[in-house]
Amino acid sequence: MSLNPIDPREVVVADRLSGVSRIVGVTGSKGGIGKSVVASTLALALADRGIRVGLFDLDFTSPSDHVVLGVDRSFPDEEFGIDPHRVHGIDMMSVAFFAGDAPVPMRGDAATSALLELLAITSWGDVDVLILDMPPGLGDTNLDVIRLLPRLEFMLVGNGSRVVIESVRRALHLFAELNVPMVGLLENMRRGERNSVSDLAVEYAVPFLGSIPYDPTLEDALGNVERLRDTDVYRSIPTLG
Ligand SMILES: Nc1ncnc2c1ncn2[C@@H]1O[C@H](COP(=O)(O)OP(=O)(O)OP(=O)(O)O)[C@@H](O)[C@H]1O
Ligand SMILES: [Mg+2]
């Protein structure tokens, strides 16, 4: 999975990200397990600690981070590239800033091209941690970022439900096969005591990053960072050491 020498954007990407120290993709093999909530809250928690953080919503069909953080979808400024929006101390980029309410259906090559375009034009500047909010599943965009961003590390979000745990195992298997560095495995929406997610972390020798409980107050806190800071999600988010 090497770079494509005839697409100059692939070469430009490394340059655009040269001021970024760490790239962490928040991913999950299943939809709806809290990747966007975790990515956005992690960005907020890091920014609150004075860390320079970027947040890049790579879910082109259903971007959500602007909803979690209560961000207006105004068009980004442009000079020598596109400047991320500065929100709550976070540098943030999302296709939602370009598309508004319009749906952005894409498949295969179109999704890869959109990803490349955004990576090639966004001016992140100096950032300690760039967090990527990944779309659900293990499809195009996940495989593309693995190929295009050699410094990428994944934070895998799962939960202990039997319908999730199998797909978490598949994801761990794939990332091990592709040698993707892992920040670790994070359990979200924990309801009971038994923790099969941590068992999987042990089995695949990746760090277990802890459990975020199911927090019924989260829904009302979405879009309001003051209230978000007062949720169990914010209190339990792992802050990358
Ligand atoms: N710890 C939690 N407690 C309560 N609700 C949660 C928690 N984490 C996430 N949710 C809720 O679960 C739903 C799905 O969350 P989110 O959109 O972050 O998942 P996702 O994995 O990003 O989904 P998608 O695969 O569509 O991108 C949202 O309604 C969110 O508010
Ligand atoms: Mg999401």
Short mmCIF file of C-alpha atoms and ligand atoms in Angstrom, two decimals:
data_model
loop_
_atom_site.label_atom_id
_atom_site.label_comp_id
_atom_site.label_asym_id
_atom_site.label_seq_id
_atom_site.Cartn_x
_atom_site.Cartn_y
_atom_site.Cartn_z
CA MET A 1 0.00 0.00 0.00
CA SER A 2 2.51 2.62 -1.15
CA LEU A 3 1.95 6.22 -2.26
CA ASN A 4 0.79 6.98 -5.77
CA PRO A 5 3.68 8.90 -7.44
CA ILE A 6 1.45 10.46 -10.11
CA ASP A 7 -0.90 12.12 -7.60
CA PRO A 8 0.98 15.19 -6.29
CA ARG A 9 -1.52 15.54 -3.44
CA GLU A 10 -0.11 12.42 -1.80
CA VAL A 11 3.29 14.07 -1.56
CA VAL A 12 1.86 17.41 -0.38
CA VAL A 13 0.09 15.71 2.55
CA ALA A 14 3.34 14.94 4.40
CA ASP A 15 4.32 18.60 4.06
CA ARG A 16 0.96 19.84 5.34
CA LEU A 17 1.28 17.65 8.42
CA SER A 18 4.94 18.42 9.12
CA GLY A 19 4.03 20.57 12.15
CA VAL A 20 1.84 17.85 13.66
CA SER A 21 3.59 15.79 16.35
CA ARG A 22 1.08 12.99 16.76
CA ILE A 23 -1.85 11.72 14.67
CA VAL A 24 -4.49 9.70 16.53
CA GLY A 25 -7.39 8.14 14.63
CA VAL A 26 -10.44 7.38 16.77
CA THR A 27 -11.92 4.38 15.07
CA GLY A 28 -14.32 1.51 15.64
CA SER A 29 -15.38 -1.46 13.65
CA LYS A 30 -19.05 -0.66 14.20
CA GLY A 31 -21.27 2.38 13.81
CA GLY A 32 -22.83 4.25 16.68
CA ILE A 33 -20.48 3.16 19.44
CA GLY A 34 -19.37 6.68 20.29
CA LYS A 35 -16.36 7.44 18.07
CA SER A 36 -17.48 11.02 17.45
CA VAL A 37 -18.34 11.68 21.07
CA VAL A 38 -14.97 10.24 22.15
CA ALA A 39 -12.98 12.12 19.45
CA SER A 40 -14.66 15.46 20.21
CA THR A 41 -14.47 15.07 23.99
CA LEU A 42 -10.85 13.97 23.77
CA ALA A 43 -10.05 17.07 21.71
CA LEU A 44 -11.80 19.29 24.27
CA ALA A 45 -10.09 17.61 27.25
CA LEU A 46 -6.65 17.97 25.64
CA ALA A 47 -7.27 21.61 24.70
CA ASP A 48 -8.43 22.28 28.29
CA ARG A 49 -5.00 21.00 29.43
CA GLY A 50 -3.22 23.48 27.18
CA ILE A 51 -2.27 20.93 24.53
CA ARG A 52 -2.37 22.16 20.92
CA VAL A 53 -4.98 19.95 19.34
CA GLY A 54 -6.53 19.51 15.93
CA LEU A 55 -9.78 17.68 15.28
CA PHE A 56 -10.54 16.41 11.78
CA ASP A 57 -13.96 14.88 11.19
CA LEU A 58 -13.41 12.31 8.45
CA ASP A 59 -16.96 10.98 8.43
CA PHE A 60 -17.98 12.56 5.13
CA THR A 61 -21.50 11.14 5.03
CA SER A 62 -22.42 11.85 8.66
CA PRO A 63 -20.07 14.39 10.23
CA SER A 64 -20.94 14.83 13.91
CA ASP A 65 -18.15 16.59 15.78
CA HIS A 66 -19.60 20.05 15.12
CA VAL A 67 -22.84 18.84 16.74
CA VAL A 68 -21.08 17.45 19.82
CA LEU A 69 -19.04 20.65 20.29
CA GLY A 70 -21.77 23.10 19.21
CA VAL A 71 -19.84 24.59 16.28
CA ASP A 72 -21.36 26.78 13.55
CA ARG A 73 -20.82 25.38 10.08
CA SER A 74 -19.36 28.53 8.54
CA PHE A 75 -17.06 28.21 5.54
CA PRO A 76 -13.38 28.11 6.58
CA ASP A 77 -11.01 31.00 5.72
CA GLU A 78 -8.57 30.45 2.93
CA GLU A 79 -5.21 31.99 2.13
CA PHE A 80 -2.31 29.61 1.47
CA GLY A 81 -4.59 26.67 2.11
CA ILE A 82 -7.72 26.22 4.19
CA ASP A 83 -7.52 27.26 7.85
CA PRO A 84 -9.27 25.00 10.35
CA HIS A 85 -11.86 26.74 12.53
CA ARG A 86 -10.63 27.64 16.00
CA VAL A 87 -13.30 26.45 18.46
CA HIS A 88 -13.00 26.00 22.24
CA GLY A 89 -9.20 25.97 21.87
CA ILE A 90 -9.37 23.26 19.16
CA ASP A 91 -8.38 23.61 15.49
CA MET A 92 -11.20 21.85 13.72
CA MET A 93 -11.96 20.74 10.18
CA SER A 94 -15.05 18.98 8.90
CA VAL A 95 -16.75 18.43 5.58
CA ALA A 96 -19.79 19.89 7.33
CA PHE A 97 -18.14 23.33 6.97
CA PHE A 98 -18.33 22.97 3.19
CA ALA A 99 -21.49 20.95 2.64
CA GLY A 100 -23.93 22.46 5.14
CA ASP A 101 -27.06 20.29 5.30
CA ALA A 102 -26.48 18.76 1.86
CA PRO A 103 -25.78 15.01 1.83
CA VAL A 104 -22.37 13.99 0.50
CA PRO A 105 -22.81 10.47 -0.85
CA MET A 106 -19.47 9.04 -1.96
CA ARG A 107 -17.96 5.71 -2.69
CA GLY A 108 -14.56 4.25 -3.47
CA ASP A 109 -12.38 6.61 -5.45
CA ALA A 110 -14.50 9.66 -4.71
CA ALA A 111 -14.11 9.16 -0.95
CA THR A 112 -10.35 8.65 -1.35
CA SER A 113 -10.09 11.76 -3.49
CA ALA A 114 -12.07 13.89 -1.00
CA LEU A 115 -9.85 12.68 1.83
CA LEU A 116 -6.70 13.46 -0.12
CA GLU A 117 -7.99 16.86 -1.14
CA LEU A 118 -8.79 17.84 2.46
CA LEU A 119 -5.47 16.49 3.73
CA ALA A 120 -3.62 18.35 0.99
CA ILE A 121 -5.28 21.74 1.47
CA THR A 122 -5.77 22.05 5.25
CA SER A 123 -3.14 24.18 7.03
CA TRP A 124 -2.84 22.59 10.47
CA GLY A 125 0.28 24.49 11.47
CA ASP A 126 1.93 23.39 14.72
CA VAL A 127 -0.25 20.89 16.54
CA ASP A 128 0.71 18.46 19.33
CA VAL A 129 -2.07 15.97 18.60
CA LEU A 130 -4.27 15.74 15.52
CA ILE A 131 -7.35 13.64 16.25
CA LEU A 132 -9.14 12.02 13.32
CA ASP A 133 -12.77 11.06 13.84
CA MET A 134 -13.14 8.03 11.56
CA PRO A 135 -16.31 6.87 9.81
CA PRO A 136 -17.78 3.53 10.93
CA GLY A 137 -16.45 0.22 9.71
CA LEU A 138 -13.10 -0.81 8.29
CA GLY A 139 -13.66 0.43 4.74
CA ASP A 140 -12.12 2.95 2.37
CA THR A 141 -11.32 5.87 4.66
CA ASN A 142 -9.77 3.73 7.41
CA LEU A 143 -7.60 1.92 4.85
CA ASP A 144 -6.73 5.22 3.14
CA VAL A 145 -5.49 6.94 6.30
CA ILE A 146 -3.39 3.89 7.15
CA ARG A 147 -1.78 4.15 3.71
CA LEU A 148 -1.45 7.94 3.54
CA LEU A 149 -0.41 8.71 7.11
CA PRO A 150 2.49 6.49 8.17
CA ARG A 151 2.61 8.13 11.63
CA LEU A 152 -1.01 7.29 12.38
CA GLU A 153 -1.94 5.55 15.64
CA PHE A 154 -5.42 4.20 16.24
CA MET A 155 -7.57 4.46 19.34
CA LEU A 156 -10.18 1.72 18.95
CA VAL A 157 -13.58 2.26 20.57
CA GLY A 158 -15.71 -0.74 21.48
CA ASN A 159 -18.16 -1.96 24.01
CA GLY A 160 -18.93 -5.23 25.70
CA SER A 161 -22.08 -6.11 23.75
CA ARG A 162 -21.84 -9.43 22.00
CA VAL A 163 -22.83 -7.77 18.71
CA VAL A 164 -19.87 -5.41 19.03
CA ILE A 165 -17.18 -7.56 20.56
CA GLU A 166 -16.78 -9.80 17.53
CA SER A 167 -16.19 -6.85 15.26
CA VAL A 168 -13.73 -5.34 17.75
CA ARG A 169 -11.80 -8.59 17.52
CA ARG A 170 -11.79 -8.35 13.71
CA ALA A 171 -10.51 -4.79 13.86
CA LEU A 172 -7.71 -5.74 16.29
CA HIS A 173 -6.82 -8.60 13.98
CA LEU A 174 -6.67 -6.31 10.92
CA PHE A 175 -4.65 -3.58 12.63
CA ALA A 176 -2.16 -6.17 13.91
CA GLU A 177 -1.84 -7.61 10.41
CA LEU A 178 -1.26 -4.14 8.93
CA ASN A 179 1.13 -3.21 11.77
CA VAL A 180 -0.83 -0.09 12.70
CA PRO A 181 0.43 1.31 16.01
CA MET A 182 -2.33 1.26 18.63
CA VAL A 183 -2.88 3.90 21.31
CA GLY A 184 -5.17 1.28 22.78
CA LEU A 185 -8.67 -0.04 23.18
CA LEU A 186 -11.33 2.04 24.92
CA GLU A 187 -14.65 0.77 26.22
CA ASN A 188 -17.55 3.19 25.79
CA MET A 189 -21.12 3.16 27.11
CA ARG A 190 -20.33 0.67 29.83
CA ARG A 191 -23.48 -0.45 31.62
CA GLY A 192 -22.56 -3.56 33.63
CA GLU A 193 -19.63 -4.96 35.49
CA ARG A 194 -18.25 -7.61 33.19
CA ASN A 195 -15.52 -6.22 30.98
CA SER A 196 -14.91 -8.37 27.92
CA VAL A 197 -13.29 -5.40 26.15
CA SER A 198 -10.34 -5.44 28.54
CA ASP A 199 -10.01 -9.20 27.95
CA LEU A 200 -9.63 -8.52 24.24
CA ALA A 201 -6.98 -5.88 24.93
CA VAL A 202 -4.99 -8.48 26.87
CA GLU A 203 -5.51 -11.09 24.15
CA TYR A 204 -4.19 -8.76 21.42
CA ALA A 205 -1.53 -7.16 23.64
CA VAL A 206 -2.78 -3.59 23.18
CA PRO A 207 -3.15 -1.11 26.06
CA PHE A 208 -6.60 -1.02 27.66
CA LEU A 209 -7.50 2.65 28.01
CA GLY A 210 -10.35 2.22 30.47
CA SER A 211 -14.14 2.43 30.42
CA ILE A 212 -16.49 5.34 29.83
CA PRO A 213 -19.83 4.65 31.49
CA TYR A 214 -23.15 5.06 29.73
CA ASP A 215 -24.15 8.59 30.76
CA PRO A 216 -27.85 9.42 30.35
CA THR A 217 -27.08 13.15 30.73
CA LEU A 218 -24.89 13.21 27.61
CA GLU A 219 -27.70 13.82 25.12
CA ASP A 220 -28.68 17.11 26.77
CA ALA A 221 -25.02 18.15 26.98
CA LEU A 222 -24.37 17.78 23.23
CA GLY A 223 -23.57 21.12 21.62
CA ASN A 224 -22.74 22.78 24.94
CA VAL A 225 -19.11 22.37 26.00
CA GLU A 226 -19.74 23.65 29.53
CA ARG A 227 -22.22 20.85 30.11
CA LEU A 228 -20.04 18.36 28.21
CA ARG A 229 -17.27 19.04 30.74
CA ASP A 230 -19.72 17.99 33.44
CA THR A 231 -20.41 14.50 32.02
CA ASP A 232 -18.94 11.10 32.87
CA VAL A 233 -17.68 10.99 29.29
CA TYR A 234 -15.42 14.03 29.85
CA ARG A 235 -14.39 12.80 33.30
CA SER A 236 -13.44 9.32 31.99
CA ILE A 237 -11.77 10.25 28.71
CA PRO A 238 -8.17 8.95 28.52
CA THR A 239 -5.82 11.86 27.85
CA LEU A 240 -3.05 10.01 25.98
CA GLY A 241 -0.54 10.09 28.87
N1 LIG B 1 -20.88 7.21 27.03
C1 LIG B 1 -22.04 7.51 26.45
N2 LIG B 1 -23.18 7.61 27.20
C2 LIG B 1 -24.37 7.90 26.64
N3 LIG B 1 -24.56 8.07 25.32
C3 LIG B 1 -23.48 7.98 24.50
C4 LIG B 1 -22.17 7.70 25.03
N4 LIG B 1 -21.30 7.68 23.99
C5 LIG B 1 -22.03 7.96 22.88
N5 LIG B 1 -23.32 8.13 23.18
C6 LIG B 1 -24.42 8.40 22.24
O1 LIG B 1 -24.45 7.34 21.30
C7 LIG B 1 -24.81 7.84 20.00
C8 LIG B 1 -23.72 7.47 19.00
O2 LIG B 1 -22.55 8.22 19.32
P1 LIG B 1 -21.56 8.72 18.19
O3 LIG B 1 -22.29 9.45 17.12
O4 LIG B 1 -20.42 9.38 18.85
O5 LIG B 1 -21.11 7.29 17.61
P2 LIG B 1 -20.21 7.02 16.33
O6 LIG B 1 -19.49 5.75 16.61
O7 LIG B 1 -19.41 8.21 16.00
O8 LIG B 1 -21.33 6.80 15.22
P3 LIG B 1 -21.06 6.68 13.63
O9 LIG B 1 -20.58 5.29 13.44
O10 LIG B 1 -22.38 6.93 13.00
O11 LIG B 1 -20.03 7.69 13.27
C9 LIG B 1 -25.02 9.33 20.15
O12 LIG B 1 -26.38 9.58 20.35
C10 LIG B 1 -24.22 9.67 21.41
O13 LIG B 1 -24.70 10.81 22.07
MG MG B 2 -19.27 9.30 14.20
#
